[in-house]
PDB file of C-alpha atoms in Angstrom:
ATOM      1  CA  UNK A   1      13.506  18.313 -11.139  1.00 34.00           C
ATOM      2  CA  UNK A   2      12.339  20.027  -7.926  1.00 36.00           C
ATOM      3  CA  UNK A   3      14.597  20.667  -5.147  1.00 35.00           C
ATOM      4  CA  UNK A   4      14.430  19.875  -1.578  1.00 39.00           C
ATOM      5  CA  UNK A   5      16.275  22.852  -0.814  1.00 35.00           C
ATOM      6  CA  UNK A   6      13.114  24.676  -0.985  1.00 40.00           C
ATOM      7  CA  UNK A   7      12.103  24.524   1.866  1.00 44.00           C
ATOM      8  CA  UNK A   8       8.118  25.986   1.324  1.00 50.00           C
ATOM      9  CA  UNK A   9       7.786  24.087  -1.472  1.00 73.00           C
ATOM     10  CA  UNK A  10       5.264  21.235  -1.798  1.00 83.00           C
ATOM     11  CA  UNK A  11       2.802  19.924  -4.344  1.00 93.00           C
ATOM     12  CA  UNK A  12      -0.966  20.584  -4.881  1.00 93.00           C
ATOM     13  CA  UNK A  13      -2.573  16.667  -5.266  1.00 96.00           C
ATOM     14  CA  UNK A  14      -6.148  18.570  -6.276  1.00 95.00           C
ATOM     15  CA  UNK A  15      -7.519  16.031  -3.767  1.00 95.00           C
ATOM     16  CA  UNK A  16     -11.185  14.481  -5.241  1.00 96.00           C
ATOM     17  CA  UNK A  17     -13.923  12.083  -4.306  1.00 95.00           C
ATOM     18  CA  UNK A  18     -15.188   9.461  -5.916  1.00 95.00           C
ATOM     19  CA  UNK A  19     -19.176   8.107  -6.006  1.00 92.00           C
ATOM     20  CA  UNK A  20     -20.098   7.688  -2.402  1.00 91.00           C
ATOM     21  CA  UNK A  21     -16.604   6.619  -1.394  1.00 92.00           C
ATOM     22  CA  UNK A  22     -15.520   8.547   1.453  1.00 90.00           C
ATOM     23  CA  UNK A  23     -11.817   8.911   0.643  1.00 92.00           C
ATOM     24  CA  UNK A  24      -9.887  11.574  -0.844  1.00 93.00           C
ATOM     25  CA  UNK A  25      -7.527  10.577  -3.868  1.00 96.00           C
ATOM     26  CA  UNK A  26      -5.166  12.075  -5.799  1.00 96.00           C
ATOM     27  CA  UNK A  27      -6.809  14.327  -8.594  1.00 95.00           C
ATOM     28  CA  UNK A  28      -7.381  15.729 -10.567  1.00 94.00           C
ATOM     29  CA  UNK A  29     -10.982  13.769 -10.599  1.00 95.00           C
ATOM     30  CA  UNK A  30     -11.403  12.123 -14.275  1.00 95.00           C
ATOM     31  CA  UNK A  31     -14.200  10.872 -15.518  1.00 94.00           C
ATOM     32  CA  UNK A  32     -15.022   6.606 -15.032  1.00 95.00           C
ATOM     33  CA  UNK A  33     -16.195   6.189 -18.781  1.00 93.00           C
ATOM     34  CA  UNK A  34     -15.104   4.322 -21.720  1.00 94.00           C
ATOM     35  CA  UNK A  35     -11.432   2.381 -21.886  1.00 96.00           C
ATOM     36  CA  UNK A  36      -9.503   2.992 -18.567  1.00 98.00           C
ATOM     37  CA  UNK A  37      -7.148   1.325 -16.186  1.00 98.00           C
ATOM     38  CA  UNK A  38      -7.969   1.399 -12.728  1.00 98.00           C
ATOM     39  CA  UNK A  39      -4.722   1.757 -10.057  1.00 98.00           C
ATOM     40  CA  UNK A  40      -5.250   0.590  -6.806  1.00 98.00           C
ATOM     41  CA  UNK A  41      -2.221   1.074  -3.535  1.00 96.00           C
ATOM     42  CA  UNK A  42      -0.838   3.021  -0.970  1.00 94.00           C
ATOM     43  CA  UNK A  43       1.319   5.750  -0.163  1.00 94.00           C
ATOM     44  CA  UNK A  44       3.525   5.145  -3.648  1.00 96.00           C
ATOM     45  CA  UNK A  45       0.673   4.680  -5.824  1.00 97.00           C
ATOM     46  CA  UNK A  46      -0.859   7.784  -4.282  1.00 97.00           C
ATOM     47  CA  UNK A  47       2.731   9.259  -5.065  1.00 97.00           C
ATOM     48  CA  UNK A  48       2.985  11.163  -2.478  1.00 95.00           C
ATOM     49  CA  UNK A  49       5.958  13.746  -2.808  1.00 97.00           C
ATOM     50  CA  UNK A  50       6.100  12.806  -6.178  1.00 97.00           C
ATOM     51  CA  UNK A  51       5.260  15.142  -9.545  1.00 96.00           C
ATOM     52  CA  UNK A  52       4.524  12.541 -11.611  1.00 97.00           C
ATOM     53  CA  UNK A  53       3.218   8.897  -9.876  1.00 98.00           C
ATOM     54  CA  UNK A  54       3.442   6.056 -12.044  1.00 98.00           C
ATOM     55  CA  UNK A  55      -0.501   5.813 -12.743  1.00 98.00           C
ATOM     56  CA  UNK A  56       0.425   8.832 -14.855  1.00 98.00           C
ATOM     57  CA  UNK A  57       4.077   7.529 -16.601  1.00 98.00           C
ATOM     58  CA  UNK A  58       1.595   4.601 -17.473  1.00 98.00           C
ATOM     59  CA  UNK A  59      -1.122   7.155 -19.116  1.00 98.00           C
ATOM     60  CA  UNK A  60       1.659   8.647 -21.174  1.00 97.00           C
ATOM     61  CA  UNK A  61       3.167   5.565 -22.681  1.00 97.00           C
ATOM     62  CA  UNK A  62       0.185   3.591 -22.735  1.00 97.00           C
ATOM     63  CA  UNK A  63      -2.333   6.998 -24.422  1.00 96.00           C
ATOM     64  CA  UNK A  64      -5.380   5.813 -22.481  1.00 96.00           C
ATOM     65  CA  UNK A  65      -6.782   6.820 -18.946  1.00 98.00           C
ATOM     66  CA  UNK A  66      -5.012   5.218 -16.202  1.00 98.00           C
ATOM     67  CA  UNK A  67      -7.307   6.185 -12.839  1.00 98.00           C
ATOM     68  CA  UNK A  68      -5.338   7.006  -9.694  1.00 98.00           C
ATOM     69  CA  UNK A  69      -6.856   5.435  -6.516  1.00 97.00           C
ATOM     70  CA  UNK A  70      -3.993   5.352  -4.633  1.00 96.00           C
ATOM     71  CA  UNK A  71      -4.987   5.551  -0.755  1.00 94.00           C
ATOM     72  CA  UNK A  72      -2.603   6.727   1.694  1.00 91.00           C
ATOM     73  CA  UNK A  73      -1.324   3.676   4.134  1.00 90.00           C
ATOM     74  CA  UNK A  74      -3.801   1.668   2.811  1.00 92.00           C
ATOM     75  CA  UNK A  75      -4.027  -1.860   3.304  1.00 92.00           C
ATOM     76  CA  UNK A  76      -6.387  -4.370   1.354  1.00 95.00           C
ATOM     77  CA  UNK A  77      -9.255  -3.424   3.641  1.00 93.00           C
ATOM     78  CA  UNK A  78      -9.837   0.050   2.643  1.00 93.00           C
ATOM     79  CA  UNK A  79     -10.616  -1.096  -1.290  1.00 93.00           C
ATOM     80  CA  UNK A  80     -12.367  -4.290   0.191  1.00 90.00           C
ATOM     81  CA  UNK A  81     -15.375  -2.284   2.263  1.00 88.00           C
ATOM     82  CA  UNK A  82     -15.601   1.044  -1.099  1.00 91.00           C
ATOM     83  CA  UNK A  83     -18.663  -0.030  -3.380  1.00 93.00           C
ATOM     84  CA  UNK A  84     -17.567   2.787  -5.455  1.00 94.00           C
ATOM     85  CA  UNK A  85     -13.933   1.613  -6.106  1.00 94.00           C
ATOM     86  CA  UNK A  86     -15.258  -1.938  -6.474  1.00 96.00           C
ATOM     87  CA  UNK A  87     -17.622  -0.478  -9.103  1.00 97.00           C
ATOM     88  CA  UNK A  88     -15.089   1.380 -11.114  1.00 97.00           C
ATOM     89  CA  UNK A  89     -12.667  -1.284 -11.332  1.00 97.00           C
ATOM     90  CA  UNK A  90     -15.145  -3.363 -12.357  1.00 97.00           C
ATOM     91  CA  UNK A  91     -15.582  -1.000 -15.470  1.00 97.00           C
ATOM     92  CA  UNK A  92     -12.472  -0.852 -16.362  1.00 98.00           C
ATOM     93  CA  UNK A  93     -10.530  -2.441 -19.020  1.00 97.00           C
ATOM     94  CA  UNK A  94      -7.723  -3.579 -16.785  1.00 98.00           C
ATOM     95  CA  UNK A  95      -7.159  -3.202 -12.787  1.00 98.00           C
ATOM     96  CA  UNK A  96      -3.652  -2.881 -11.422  1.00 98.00           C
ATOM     97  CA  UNK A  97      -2.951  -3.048  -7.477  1.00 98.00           C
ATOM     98  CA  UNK A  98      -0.102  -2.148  -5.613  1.00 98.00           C
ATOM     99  CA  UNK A  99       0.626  -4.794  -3.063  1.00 97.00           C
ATOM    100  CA  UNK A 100       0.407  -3.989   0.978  1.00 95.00           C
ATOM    101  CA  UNK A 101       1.747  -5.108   3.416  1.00 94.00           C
ATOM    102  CA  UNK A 102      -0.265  -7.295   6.205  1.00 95.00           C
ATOM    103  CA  UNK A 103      -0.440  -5.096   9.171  1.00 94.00           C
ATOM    104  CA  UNK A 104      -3.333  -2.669   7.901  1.00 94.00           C
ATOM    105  CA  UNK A 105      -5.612  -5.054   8.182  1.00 95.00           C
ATOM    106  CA  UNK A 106      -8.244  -6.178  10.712  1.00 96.00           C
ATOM    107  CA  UNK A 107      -8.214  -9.474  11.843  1.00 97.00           C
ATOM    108  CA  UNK A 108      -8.825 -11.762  14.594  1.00 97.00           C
ATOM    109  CA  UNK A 109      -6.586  -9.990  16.711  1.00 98.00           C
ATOM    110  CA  UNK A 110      -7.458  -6.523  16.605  1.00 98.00           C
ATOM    111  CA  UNK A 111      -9.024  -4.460  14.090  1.00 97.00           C
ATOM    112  CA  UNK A 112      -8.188  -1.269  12.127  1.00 96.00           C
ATOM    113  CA  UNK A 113      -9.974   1.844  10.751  1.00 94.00           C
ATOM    114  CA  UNK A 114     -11.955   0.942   7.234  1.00 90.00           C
ATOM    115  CA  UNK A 115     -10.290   4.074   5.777  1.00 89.00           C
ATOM    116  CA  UNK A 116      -7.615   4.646   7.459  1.00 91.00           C
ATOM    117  CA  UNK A 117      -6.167   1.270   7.763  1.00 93.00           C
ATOM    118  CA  UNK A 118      -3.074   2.528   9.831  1.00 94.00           C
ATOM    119  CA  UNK A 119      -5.426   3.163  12.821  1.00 96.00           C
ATOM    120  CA  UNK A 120      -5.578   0.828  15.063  1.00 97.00           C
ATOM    121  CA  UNK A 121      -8.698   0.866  16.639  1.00 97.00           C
ATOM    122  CA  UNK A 122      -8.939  -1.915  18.913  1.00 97.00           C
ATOM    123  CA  UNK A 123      -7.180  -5.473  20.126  1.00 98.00           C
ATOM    124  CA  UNK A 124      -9.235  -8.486  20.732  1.00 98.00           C
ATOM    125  CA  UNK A 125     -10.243 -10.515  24.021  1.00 98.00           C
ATOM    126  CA  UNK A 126      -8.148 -12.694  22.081  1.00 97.00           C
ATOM    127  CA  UNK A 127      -4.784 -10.703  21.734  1.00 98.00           C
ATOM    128  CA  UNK A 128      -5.050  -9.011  25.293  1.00 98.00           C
ATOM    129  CA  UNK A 129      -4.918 -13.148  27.033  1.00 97.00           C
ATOM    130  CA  UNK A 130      -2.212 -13.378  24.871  1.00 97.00           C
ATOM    131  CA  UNK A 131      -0.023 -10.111  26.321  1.00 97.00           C
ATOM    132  CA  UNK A 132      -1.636  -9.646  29.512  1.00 97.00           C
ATOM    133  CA  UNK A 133       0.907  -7.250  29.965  1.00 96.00           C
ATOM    134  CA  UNK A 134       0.336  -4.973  27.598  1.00 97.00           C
ATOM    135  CA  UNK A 135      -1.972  -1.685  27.681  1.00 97.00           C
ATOM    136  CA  UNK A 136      -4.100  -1.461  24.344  1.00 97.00           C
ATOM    137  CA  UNK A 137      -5.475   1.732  24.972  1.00 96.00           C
ATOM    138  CA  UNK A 138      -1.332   3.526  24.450  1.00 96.00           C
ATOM    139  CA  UNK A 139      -1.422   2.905  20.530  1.00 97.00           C
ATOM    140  CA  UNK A 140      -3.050   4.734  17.933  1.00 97.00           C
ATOM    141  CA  UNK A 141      -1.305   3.188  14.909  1.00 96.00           C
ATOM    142  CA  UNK A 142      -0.516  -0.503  14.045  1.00 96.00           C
ATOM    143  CA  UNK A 143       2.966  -0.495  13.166  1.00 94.00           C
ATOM    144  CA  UNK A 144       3.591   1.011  16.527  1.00 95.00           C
ATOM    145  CA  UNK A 145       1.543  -1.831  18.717  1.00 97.00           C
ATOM    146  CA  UNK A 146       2.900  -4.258  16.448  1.00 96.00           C
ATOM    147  CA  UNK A 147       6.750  -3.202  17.142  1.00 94.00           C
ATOM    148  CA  UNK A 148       6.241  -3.584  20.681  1.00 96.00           C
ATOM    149  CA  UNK A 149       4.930  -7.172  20.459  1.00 97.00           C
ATOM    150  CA  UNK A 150       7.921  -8.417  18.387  1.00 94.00           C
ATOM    151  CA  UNK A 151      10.119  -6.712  21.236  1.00 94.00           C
ATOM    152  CA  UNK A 152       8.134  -8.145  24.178  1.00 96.00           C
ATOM    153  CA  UNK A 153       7.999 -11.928  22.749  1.00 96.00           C
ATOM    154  CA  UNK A 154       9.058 -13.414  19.684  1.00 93.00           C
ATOM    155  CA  UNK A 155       7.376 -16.711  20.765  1.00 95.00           C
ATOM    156  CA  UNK A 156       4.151 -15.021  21.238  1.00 97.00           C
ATOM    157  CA  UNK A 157       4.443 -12.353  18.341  1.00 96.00           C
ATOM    158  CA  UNK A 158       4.768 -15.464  15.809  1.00 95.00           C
ATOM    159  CA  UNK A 159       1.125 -16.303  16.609  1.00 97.00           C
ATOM    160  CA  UNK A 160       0.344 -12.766  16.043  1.00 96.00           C
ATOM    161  CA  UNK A 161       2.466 -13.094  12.732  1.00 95.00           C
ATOM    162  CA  UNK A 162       0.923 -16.368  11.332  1.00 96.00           C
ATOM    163  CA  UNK A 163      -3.077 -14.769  11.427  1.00 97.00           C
ATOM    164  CA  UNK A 164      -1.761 -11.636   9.614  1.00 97.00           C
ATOM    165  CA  UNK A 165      -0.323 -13.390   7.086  1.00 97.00           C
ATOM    166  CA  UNK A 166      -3.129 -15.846   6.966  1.00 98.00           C
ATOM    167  CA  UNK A 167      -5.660 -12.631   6.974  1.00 97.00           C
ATOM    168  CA  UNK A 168      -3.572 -11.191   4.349  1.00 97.00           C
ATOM    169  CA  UNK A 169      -3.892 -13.968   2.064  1.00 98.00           C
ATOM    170  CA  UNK A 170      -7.991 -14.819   2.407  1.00 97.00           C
ATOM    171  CA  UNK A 171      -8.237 -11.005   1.971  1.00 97.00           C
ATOM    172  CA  UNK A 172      -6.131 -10.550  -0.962  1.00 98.00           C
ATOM    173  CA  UNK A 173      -8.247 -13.703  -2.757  1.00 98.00           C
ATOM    174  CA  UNK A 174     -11.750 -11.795  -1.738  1.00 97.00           C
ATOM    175  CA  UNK A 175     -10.753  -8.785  -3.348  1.00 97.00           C
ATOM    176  CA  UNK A 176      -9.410 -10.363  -6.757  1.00 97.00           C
ATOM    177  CA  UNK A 177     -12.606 -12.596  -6.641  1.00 97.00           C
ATOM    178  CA  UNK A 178     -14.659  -9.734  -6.653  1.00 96.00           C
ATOM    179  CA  UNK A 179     -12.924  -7.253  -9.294  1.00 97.00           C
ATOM    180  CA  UNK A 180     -14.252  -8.426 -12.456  1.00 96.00           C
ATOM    181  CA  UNK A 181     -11.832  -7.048 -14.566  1.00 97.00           C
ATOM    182  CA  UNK A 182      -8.170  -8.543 -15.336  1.00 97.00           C
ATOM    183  CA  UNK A 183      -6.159  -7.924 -12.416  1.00 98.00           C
ATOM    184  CA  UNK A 184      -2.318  -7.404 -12.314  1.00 98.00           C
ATOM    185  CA  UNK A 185      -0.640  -7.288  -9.224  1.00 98.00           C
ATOM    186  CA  UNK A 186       2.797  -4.909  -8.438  1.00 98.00           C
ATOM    187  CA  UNK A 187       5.337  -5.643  -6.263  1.00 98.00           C
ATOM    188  CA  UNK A 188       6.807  -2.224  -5.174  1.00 98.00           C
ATOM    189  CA  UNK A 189       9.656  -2.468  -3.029  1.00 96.00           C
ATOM    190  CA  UNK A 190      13.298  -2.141  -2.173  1.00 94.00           C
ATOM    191  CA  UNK A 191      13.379  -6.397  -1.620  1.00 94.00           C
ATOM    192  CA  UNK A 192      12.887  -8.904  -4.017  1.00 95.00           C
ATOM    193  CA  UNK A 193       9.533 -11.358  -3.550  1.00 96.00           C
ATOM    194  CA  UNK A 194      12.109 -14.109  -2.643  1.00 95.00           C
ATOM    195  CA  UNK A 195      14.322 -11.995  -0.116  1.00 92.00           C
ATOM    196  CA  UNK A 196      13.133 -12.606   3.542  1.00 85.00           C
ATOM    197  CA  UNK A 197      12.163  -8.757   4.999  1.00 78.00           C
ATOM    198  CA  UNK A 198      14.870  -8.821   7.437  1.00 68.00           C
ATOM    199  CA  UNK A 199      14.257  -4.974   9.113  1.00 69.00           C
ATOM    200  CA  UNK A 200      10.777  -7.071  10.708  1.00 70.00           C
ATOM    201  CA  UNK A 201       7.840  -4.725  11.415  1.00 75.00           C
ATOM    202  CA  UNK A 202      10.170  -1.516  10.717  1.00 68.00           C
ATOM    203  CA  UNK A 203      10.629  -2.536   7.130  1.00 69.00           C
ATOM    204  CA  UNK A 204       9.022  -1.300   4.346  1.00 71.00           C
ATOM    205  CA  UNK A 205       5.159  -1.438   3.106  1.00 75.00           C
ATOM    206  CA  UNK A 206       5.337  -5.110   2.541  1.00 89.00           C
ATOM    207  CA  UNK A 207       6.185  -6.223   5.771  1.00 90.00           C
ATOM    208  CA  UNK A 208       5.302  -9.971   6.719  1.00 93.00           C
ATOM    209  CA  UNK A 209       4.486 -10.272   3.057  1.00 96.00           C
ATOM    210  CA  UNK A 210       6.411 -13.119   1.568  1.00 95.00           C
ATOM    211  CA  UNK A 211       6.955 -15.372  -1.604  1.00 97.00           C
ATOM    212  CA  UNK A 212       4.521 -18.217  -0.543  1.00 97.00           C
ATOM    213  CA  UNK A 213       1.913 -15.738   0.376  1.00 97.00           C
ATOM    214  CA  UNK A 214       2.297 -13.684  -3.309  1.00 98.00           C
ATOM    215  CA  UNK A 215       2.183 -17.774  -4.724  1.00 98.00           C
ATOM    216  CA  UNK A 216      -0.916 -18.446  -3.101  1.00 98.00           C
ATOM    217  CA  UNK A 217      -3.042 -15.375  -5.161  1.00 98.00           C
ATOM    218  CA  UNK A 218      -0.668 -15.706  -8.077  1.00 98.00           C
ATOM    219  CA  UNK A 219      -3.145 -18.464 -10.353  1.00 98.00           C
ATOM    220  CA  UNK A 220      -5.804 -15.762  -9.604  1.00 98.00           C
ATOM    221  CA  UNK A 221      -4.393 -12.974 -12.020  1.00 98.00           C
ATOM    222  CA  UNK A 222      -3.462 -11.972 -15.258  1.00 97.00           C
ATOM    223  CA  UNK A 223       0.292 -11.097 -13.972  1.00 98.00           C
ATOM    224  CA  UNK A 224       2.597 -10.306 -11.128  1.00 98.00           C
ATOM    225  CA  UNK A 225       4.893  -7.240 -11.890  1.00 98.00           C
ATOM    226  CA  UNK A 226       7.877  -7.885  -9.507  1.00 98.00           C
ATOM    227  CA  UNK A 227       9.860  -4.202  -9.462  1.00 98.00           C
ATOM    228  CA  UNK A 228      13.052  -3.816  -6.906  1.00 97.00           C
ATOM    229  CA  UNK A 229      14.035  -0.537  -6.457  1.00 97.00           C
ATOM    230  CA  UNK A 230      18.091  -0.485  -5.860  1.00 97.00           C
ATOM    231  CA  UNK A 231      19.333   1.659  -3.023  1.00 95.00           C
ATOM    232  CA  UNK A 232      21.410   4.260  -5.783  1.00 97.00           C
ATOM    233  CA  UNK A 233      17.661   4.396  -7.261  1.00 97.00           C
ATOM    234  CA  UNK A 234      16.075   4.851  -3.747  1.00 97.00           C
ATOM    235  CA  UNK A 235      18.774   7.894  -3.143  1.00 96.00           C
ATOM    236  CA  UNK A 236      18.574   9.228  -6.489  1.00 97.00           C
ATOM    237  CA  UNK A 237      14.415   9.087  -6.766  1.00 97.00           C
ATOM    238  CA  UNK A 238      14.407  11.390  -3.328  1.00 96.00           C
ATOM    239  CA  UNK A 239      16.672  13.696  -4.931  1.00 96.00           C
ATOM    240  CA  UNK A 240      13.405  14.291  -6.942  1.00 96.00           C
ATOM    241  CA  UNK A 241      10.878  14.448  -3.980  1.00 96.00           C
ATOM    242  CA  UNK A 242       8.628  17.922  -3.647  1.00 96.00           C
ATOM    243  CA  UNK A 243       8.266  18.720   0.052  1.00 94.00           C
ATOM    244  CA  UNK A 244       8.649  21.885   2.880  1.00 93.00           C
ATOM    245  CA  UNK A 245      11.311  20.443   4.924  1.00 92.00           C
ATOM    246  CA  UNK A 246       9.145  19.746   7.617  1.00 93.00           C
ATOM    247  CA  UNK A 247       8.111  16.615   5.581  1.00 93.00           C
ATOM    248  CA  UNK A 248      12.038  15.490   5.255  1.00 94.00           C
ATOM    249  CA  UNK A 249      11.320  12.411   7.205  1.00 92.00           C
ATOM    250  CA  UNK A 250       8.072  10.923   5.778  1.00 92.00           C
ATOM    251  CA  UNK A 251       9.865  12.037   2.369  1.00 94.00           C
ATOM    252  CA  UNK A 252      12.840   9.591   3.274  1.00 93.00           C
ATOM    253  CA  UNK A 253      10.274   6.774   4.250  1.00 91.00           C
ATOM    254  CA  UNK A 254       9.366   6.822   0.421  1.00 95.00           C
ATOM    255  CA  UNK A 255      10.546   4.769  -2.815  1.00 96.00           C
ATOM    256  CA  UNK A 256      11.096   7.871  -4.671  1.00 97.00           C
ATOM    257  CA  UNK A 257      10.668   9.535  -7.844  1.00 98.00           C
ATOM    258  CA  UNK A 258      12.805   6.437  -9.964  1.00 98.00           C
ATOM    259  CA  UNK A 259      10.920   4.109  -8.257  1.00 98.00           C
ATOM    260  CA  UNK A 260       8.104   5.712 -10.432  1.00 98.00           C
ATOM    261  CA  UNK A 261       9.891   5.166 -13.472  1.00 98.00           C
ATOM    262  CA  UNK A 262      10.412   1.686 -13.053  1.00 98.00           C
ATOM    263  CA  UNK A 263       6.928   0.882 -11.963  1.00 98.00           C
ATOM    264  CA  UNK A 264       5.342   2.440 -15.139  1.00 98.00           C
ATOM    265  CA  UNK A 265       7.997   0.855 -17.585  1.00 98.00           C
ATOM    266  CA  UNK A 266       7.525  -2.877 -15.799  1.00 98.00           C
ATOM    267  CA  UNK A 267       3.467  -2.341 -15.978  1.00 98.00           C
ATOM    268  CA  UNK A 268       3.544  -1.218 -19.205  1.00 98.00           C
ATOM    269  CA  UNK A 269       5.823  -3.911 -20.741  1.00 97.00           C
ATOM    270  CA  UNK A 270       3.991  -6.750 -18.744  1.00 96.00           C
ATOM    271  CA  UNK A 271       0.348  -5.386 -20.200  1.00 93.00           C
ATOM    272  CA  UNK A 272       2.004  -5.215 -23.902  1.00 86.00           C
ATOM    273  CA  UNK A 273       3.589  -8.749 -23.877  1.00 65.00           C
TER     274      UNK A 273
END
């Protein structure tokens, strides 16, 4: 167990490339040949903070390659516009992704960076007739301009809400449509698939993410792993975080090192039945 205590302490990722993508994953870089499982997500998959994500708990209970493309604050856009991650999971025996939420994603209301899905990069003719009052150009991340919506107008922000959630879905269908291999999807999070998110846009990475939505792509893959992390487990997983303490904050934003654990033991149980 590593302590936060430590206060210089913090974890090498051996960051690596992949084919032509542009992105930096977690290393370090293996080899795409022969009988591997290809990970897609975000910031857990990536495992940030974490020793041991659970792309590598799978690895060791499973004894075959499980391929870490985690992408930090990723939504379903980043792995929709990579040839190279489209390729490799493709090749692989089995392709897992980690479930975003909906507001990394570009839509008809603004759009986001194809790497960086975070980023927001621009709003829409569209968006700015629908908050006149609002100055674009002041955000530089989505959550953000997405927060001050919701505060400014519910009314309005539920149009904003209904074409993310449509976006989310249409996008989440392209991808699986286009990953030849079996597909299981993970549900990550500290609320179950039924539970309404009830802390709105400053909830966790599946915000506006809900059961009807996770329904509408569920006839399109092999499974849907549904893993709720319990606040004792959230509490006890950070106790297990690696990070300088000027990372405390971002380091309490995350699942934690439990979270891990159950992830890898649900996947691995679900691809064994």
């Amino acid at each position: 167990m590593a302590y936060q205590s430590l206060g210089d302490t913090s974890l090498e990722y051996y960051p690596c490339r992949y084919g032509a993508s542009k992105i930096l994953f977690r290393g370090p870089q293996r080899t795409l040949e022969g009988d591997y499982i290809a990970v897609l997500g975000g910031s857990e998959t990536y495992g940030k903070f974490v020793q041991h994500p659970y792309p590598d708990l799978m690895e060791g209970l499973l004894g075959k390659p499980v391929i870490n493309f985690g992408c930090m604050n990723a939504g379903v856009d980043v792995f929709s516009h990579e040839q190279t991650l489209l390729d490799a999971c493709n090749n692989a025996a089995l392709t897992v992704f980690q479930m975003p939420g909906a507001l990394n994603l570009s839509n008809r209301f603004y759009a986001v960076h194809p790497r960086r899905n975070d980023r927001f990069l621009r709003a829409s003719n569209l968006l700015k007739t629908i908050y006149r009052e609002v100055d674009f150009t002041e955000f530089n991340f989505t959550r953000h301009m997405l927060k001050t919506l919701q505060d400014l107008s519910k009314e309005k922000f539920a149009i904003v809400e209904m074409e993310l959630k449509e976006a989310w879905v249409g996008r989440m269908k392209s991808l699986v449509a286009r990953i030849e291999s079996p597909m299981v999807l993970l549900w990550l999070s500290e609320r179950s698939i039924a539970d309404p998110n009830t802390h709105g846009i400053l909830g966790d990475d599946l915000v506006l993410v809900d059961e009807d939505m996770v329904n509408e792509v569920r006839p399109f893959v092999q499974d849907v792993v549904e893993v709720v992390v319990s606040p004792d487990d959230i509490q006890l997983g950070r106790e297990e975080l690696v990070y300088p303490e000027m990372d405390k904050a971002a380091a309490n934003a995350m699942l934690g090192a439990v979270a891990h654990d159950l992830a890898a033991d649900a996947l691995v149980n679900s691809l064994r039945v």
